[in-house]
Short mmCIF file of C-alpha atoms in Angstrom, two decimals:
data_model
loop_
_atom_site.label_atom_id
_atom_site.label_comp_id
_atom_site.label_asym_id
_atom_site.label_seq_id
_atom_site.Cartn_x
_atom_site.Cartn_y
_atom_site.Cartn_z
CA UNK I 190 23.32 -0.77 12.23
CA UNK I 191 23.64 -4.49 13.03
CA UNK I 192 22.86 -6.98 10.29
CA UNK I 193 22.28 -10.70 11.01
CA UNK I 194 25.13 -12.91 9.82
CA UNK I 195 22.81 -15.00 7.67
CA UNK I 196 22.06 -11.95 5.50
CA UNK I 197 24.61 -12.16 2.69
CA UNK I 198 23.25 -9.67 0.19
CA UNK I 199 22.65 -12.38 -2.38
CA UNK I 200 18.96 -12.20 -1.51
CA UNK I 201 18.43 -9.01 -3.50
CA UNK I 202 16.88 -8.91 -6.95
CA UNK I 203 19.24 -9.72 -9.80
CA UNK I 204 18.63 -6.35 -11.46
CA UNK I 205 19.69 -4.55 -8.29
CA UNK I 206 22.71 -6.81 -7.97
CA UNK I 207 23.67 -5.87 -11.50
CA UNK I 208 23.45 -2.17 -10.63
CA UNK I 209 25.76 -2.71 -7.69
CA UNK I 210 28.44 -4.21 -9.92
CA UNK I 211 29.62 -0.68 -10.59
CA UNK I 212 30.89 -0.58 -6.98
CA UNK I 213 33.97 -2.25 -5.48
CA UNK I 214 33.09 -5.78 -4.41
CA UNK I 215 33.24 -5.26 -0.63
CA UNK I 216 31.27 -2.03 -0.85
CA UNK I 217 28.68 -3.67 -3.10
CA UNK I 218 28.22 -6.46 -0.54
CA UNK I 219 27.73 -3.96 2.29
CA UNK I 220 25.16 -2.01 0.29
CA UNK I 221 23.36 -5.19 -0.75
CA UNK I 222 23.06 -6.40 2.85
CA UNK I 223 21.59 -3.08 3.94
CA UNK I 224 19.11 -3.19 1.06
CA UNK I 225 18.03 -6.68 2.11
CA UNK I 226 17.30 -5.32 5.59
CA UNK I 227 15.28 -2.47 4.11
CA UNK I 228 13.14 -4.94 2.17
CA UNK I 229 12.67 -7.22 5.18
CA UNK I 230 11.64 -4.48 7.59
CA UNK I 231 9.73 -2.10 5.34
CA UNK I 232 6.27 -3.34 6.37
CA UNK I 233 6.80 -4.44 9.96
CA UNK I 234 9.25 -1.77 11.16
CA UNK I 235 9.43 1.20 8.75
CA UNK I 236 11.68 3.25 11.04
CA UNK I 237 14.28 0.48 11.20
CA UNK I 238 14.06 0.06 7.43
CA UNK I 239 14.60 3.78 7.10
CA UNK I 240 17.75 3.51 9.21
CA UNK I 241 19.23 0.81 6.99
CA UNK I 242 18.28 2.79 3.88
CA UNK I 243 20.26 5.77 5.18
CA UNK I 244 23.32 3.57 5.60
CA UNK I 245 22.97 2.29 2.03
CA UNK I 246 22.45 5.83 0.80
CA UNK I 247 25.58 7.03 2.55
CA UNK I 248 27.57 4.23 0.91
CA UNK I 249 26.18 4.43 -2.65
CA UNK I 250 24.07 7.50 -3.34
CA UNK I 251 24.77 7.31 -7.07
CA UNK I 252 23.02 3.96 -7.49
CA UNK I 253 19.40 4.34 -8.61
CA UNK I 254 18.21 1.24 -6.73
CA UNK I 255 19.60 2.68 -3.51
CA UNK I 256 17.81 6.00 -4.05
CA UNK I 257 14.58 4.13 -4.77
CA UNK I 258 14.91 1.98 -1.65
CA UNK I 259 15.61 5.09 0.41
CA UNK I 260 12.50 6.66 -1.09
CA UNK I 261 10.26 3.76 -0.15
CA UNK I 262 11.68 3.61 3.38
CA UNK I 263 11.05 7.33 3.84
CA UNK I 264 7.57 6.95 2.33
CA UNK I 265 6.70 4.10 4.71
CA UNK I 266 7.88 6.31 7.59
CA UNK I 267 5.65 9.15 6.34
CA UNK I 268 8.65 11.36 5.54
CA UNK I 269 7.00 12.42 2.31
CA UNK I 270 9.27 15.32 1.37
CA UNK I 271 12.35 13.16 1.73
CA UNK I 272 10.70 10.29 -0.13
CA UNK I 273 9.76 12.56 -3.02
CA UNK I 274 13.31 13.85 -3.31
CA UNK I 275 14.69 10.29 -3.46
CA UNK I 276 12.12 9.15 -6.00
CA UNK I 277 12.90 12.15 -8.19
CA UNK I 278 16.61 11.33 -7.99
CA UNK I 279 15.97 7.69 -8.95
CA UNK I 280 13.81 8.79 -11.87
CA UNK I 281 16.50 11.15 -13.13
CA UNK I 282 18.98 8.30 -13.06
CA UNK I 283 16.82 5.75 -14.85
CA UNK I 284 14.40 7.80 -16.95
CA UNK I 285 11.65 5.41 -15.88
CA UNK I 286 8.09 6.56 -15.07
CA UNK I 287 7.46 3.58 -12.79
CA UNK I 288 7.62 5.74 -9.64
CA UNK I 289 5.16 8.36 -10.93
CA UNK I 290 2.14 7.17 -8.87
CA UNK I 291 4.03 7.01 -5.57
CA UNK I 292 5.56 10.41 -6.30
CA UNK I 293 2.04 11.77 -6.74
CA UNK I 294 1.00 10.15 -3.47
CA UNK I 295 3.91 11.91 -1.77
CA UNK I 296 2.38 15.18 -2.97
CA UNK I 297 -0.83 14.13 -1.22
CA UNK I 298 1.15 13.38 1.93
CA UNK I 299 2.62 16.87 1.76
CA UNK I 300 -0.87 18.37 1.64
CA UNK I 301 -0.80 19.14 -2.08
CA UNK I 302 -3.66 17.09 -3.59
CA UNK I 303 -3.97 19.54 -6.49
CA UNK I 304 -0.40 18.69 -7.51
CA UNK I 305 -1.22 14.98 -7.32
CA UNK I 306 -4.17 15.53 -9.67
CA UNK I 307 -1.95 17.45 -12.08
CA UNK I 308 0.38 14.46 -12.14
CA UNK I 309 -2.58 12.11 -12.74
CA UNK I 310 -3.28 14.00 -15.96
CA UNK I 311 0.33 14.18 -17.14
CA UNK I 312 1.64 12.38 -20.26
CA UNK I 313 3.78 10.12 -18.05
CA UNK I 314 0.65 8.23 -16.98
CA UNK I 315 0.17 6.85 -20.50
CA UNK I 316 3.64 5.28 -20.28
CA UNK I 317 2.76 3.30 -17.15
CA UNK I 318 1.85 -0.37 -17.32
CA UNK I 319 -1.66 -1.46 -16.29
CA UNK I 320 -0.73 -1.86 -12.62
CA UNK I 321 0.81 1.61 -12.60
CA UNK I 322 -2.25 3.15 -14.23
CA UNK I 323 -4.54 1.56 -11.64
CA UNK I 324 -2.27 2.83 -8.88
CA UNK I 325 -2.43 6.31 -10.38
CA UNK I 326 -6.21 6.11 -10.42
CA UNK I 327 -6.20 5.20 -6.72
CA UNK I 328 -3.96 8.16 -5.94
CA UNK I 329 -6.14 10.52 -7.97
CA UNK I 330 -9.28 9.32 -6.17
CA UNK I 331 -7.53 9.85 -2.85
CA UNK I 332 -6.62 13.39 -3.89
CA UNK I 333 -10.26 14.07 -4.76
CA UNK I 334 -11.27 12.88 -1.31
CA UNK I 335 -8.60 15.06 0.28
CA UNK I 336 -10.31 18.00 -1.41
CA UNK I 337 -13.76 16.92 -0.21
CA UNK I 338 -14.87 15.89 -3.71
CA UNK I 339 -16.47 12.56 -2.81
CA UNK I 340 -18.59 12.16 -5.94
CA UNK I 341 -15.57 12.93 -8.13
CA UNK I 342 -13.54 10.32 -6.23
CA UNK I 343 -16.21 7.71 -6.95
CA UNK I 344 -16.27 8.59 -10.64
CA UNK I 345 -12.46 8.49 -10.79
CA UNK I 346 -12.47 4.86 -9.60
CA UNK I 347 -15.10 3.74 -12.08
CA UNK I 348 -13.11 2.01 -14.80
CA UNK I 349 -12.89 -1.17 -16.87
CA UNK I 350 -10.53 -2.58 -14.24
CA UNK I 351 -13.15 -2.06 -11.53
CA UNK I 352 -15.92 -3.61 -13.64
CA UNK I 353 -13.81 -6.61 -14.68
CA UNK I 354 -14.66 -9.98 -13.14
CA UNK I 355 -11.08 -11.20 -13.43
CA UNK I 356 -8.91 -10.94 -10.33
CA UNK I 357 -5.61 -9.12 -10.74
CA UNK I 358 -3.05 -8.07 -8.10
CA UNK I 359 -4.71 -4.67 -7.82
CA UNK I 360 -8.35 -5.84 -7.82
CA UNK I 361 -8.90 -6.05 -4.06
CA UNK I 362 -7.42 -2.62 -3.38
CA UNK I 363 -9.38 -1.01 -6.21
CA UNK I 364 -12.68 -2.53 -5.04
CA UNK I 365 -11.90 -1.60 -1.45
CA UNK I 366 -11.16 2.02 -2.37
CA UNK I 367 -14.42 2.19 -4.33
CA UNK I 368 -16.40 0.74 -1.43
CA UNK I 369 -14.78 3.14 1.00
CA UNK I 370 -15.57 6.12 -1.23
CA UNK I 371 -19.18 5.01 -1.55
CA UNK I 372 -19.48 4.68 2.20
CA UNK I 373 -17.98 8.14 2.73
CA UNK I 374 -20.62 9.50 0.34
CA UNK I 375 -23.40 7.87 2.38
CA UNK I 376 -24.18 5.15 -0.15
CA UNK I 377 -24.07 2.28 2.35
CA UNK I 378 -25.90 -0.49 0.41
CA UNK I 379 -23.57 -0.04 -2.57
CA UNK I 380 -20.57 0.16 -0.25
CA UNK I 381 -21.53 -3.14 1.34
CA UNK I 382 -21.77 -4.78 -2.08
CA UNK I 383 -18.28 -3.60 -3.04
CA UNK I 384 -16.69 -4.49 0.29
CA UNK I 385 -18.07 -8.01 -0.31
CA UNK I 386 -16.50 -8.02 -3.76
CA UNK I 387 -13.22 -6.83 -2.26
CA UNK I 388 -13.31 -9.74 0.20
CA UNK I 389 -13.81 -12.19 -2.68
CA UNK I 390 -10.73 -10.91 -4.47
CA UNK I 391 -8.48 -10.31 -1.44
CA UNK I 392 -6.60 -13.59 -1.54
CA UNK I 393 -3.58 -12.42 0.46
CA UNK I 394 -5.32 -10.27 3.07
CA UNK I 395 -3.96 -7.00 1.73
CA UNK I 396 -7.04 -5.08 2.96
CA UNK I 397 -9.32 -5.18 5.99
CA UNK I 398 -12.37 -5.55 3.74
CA UNK I 399 -13.74 -8.48 5.74
CA UNK I 400 -13.68 -6.41 8.94
CA UNK I 401 -15.36 -3.48 7.21
CA UNK I 402 -18.05 -5.77 5.82
CA UNK I 403 -18.68 -7.31 9.23
CA UNK I 404 -18.92 -3.84 10.73
CA UNK I 405 -21.56 -2.84 8.20
CA UNK I 406 -23.48 -6.03 8.96
CA UNK I 407 -23.38 -5.31 12.70
CA UNK I 408 -21.26 -8.34 13.51
CA UNK I 409 -19.36 -8.14 16.79
CA UNK I 410 -16.47 -10.51 17.45
CA UNK I 411 -15.89 -11.62 21.05
CA UNK I 412 -12.67 -12.83 22.61
CA UNK I 413 -12.64 -16.45 23.75
CA UNK I 414 -12.05 -15.20 27.31
CA UNK I 415 -13.33 -12.02 28.90
CA UNK I 416 -11.09 -9.54 30.72
CA UNK I 417 -11.18 -11.61 33.94
CA UNK I 418 -10.03 -14.73 32.11
CA UNK I 419 -13.45 -16.38 32.35
CA UNK I 420 -15.29 -17.98 29.49
CA UNK I 421 -17.93 -15.79 27.85
CA UNK I 422 -21.49 -16.15 29.10
CA UNK I 423 -23.35 -19.01 27.45
CA UNK I 424 -26.92 -19.04 26.27
CA UNK I 425 -29.65 -21.22 27.75
CA UNK I 426 -28.76 -23.94 25.24
CA UNK I 427 -25.20 -24.08 26.55
CA UNK I 428 -23.70 -22.64 23.37
CA UNK I 429 -21.59 -19.50 23.15
CA UNK I 430 -23.28 -16.54 21.41
CA UNK I 431 -22.39 -16.73 17.73
CA UNK I 432 -21.40 -13.99 15.33
CA UNK I 433 -24.85 -14.34 13.79
CA UNK I 434 -26.42 -13.20 17.07
CA UNK I 435 -24.55 -9.92 16.77
CA UNK I 436 -25.70 -9.48 13.17
CA UNK I 437 -29.37 -9.24 14.03
CA UNK I 438 -30.91 -6.18 12.46
CA UNK I 439 -28.15 -5.87 9.84
CA UNK I 440 -28.65 -5.65 6.10
CA UNK I 441 -29.76 -8.76 4.30
CA UNK I 442 -28.26 -9.83 1.01
#
């Protein structure tokens, strides 16, 4: 697969670069460049990232970082069985438990939420750092929802991390998941409160909490031009209808 000339391979993490030192120099450079492409395309074009990961895997299947990258590319492409196999291989090579939550989520993707819950209660979870433990909690709550256990999903997400007022990298996603679970259980006022809290903590736009909150409030956003290219109809005062007009009848804070 083509790789832009400006991609040298030096862009990869230093720990990955160190792993690749076990390979001949030219081969290591080729693998590194493919891994850079995987990282660049993982979010915007998962299938392309998957293609580059297969090239890297063909070149250096005995490198743990390559197996991990292949796992994440397969995971992003919803190839959960393949992703799980790669994550297991990477874990065997490193002995690390870091991939445990995403491995459990692969079990969910394969339609095995019970297996994901078993993994959530395994000793490996206690070896995870705080971020990993929160991620495991999110996966476990998702598994409960897969099984139709909405109340159990809500309880699973209730934790010191959820109650904390400090904002951590996982805060927005945790609050969002809690709000979404509450809404699924029909507890709309509480859901609105937690979507609002998710918005407050979502500094990088990692969730669509603001859209969900607006939806609950009955806000409708209009395009600047209608389908015919004309300006939207103006009110008698000459102003365009505001978002507040669409919120009439919504919940009040």
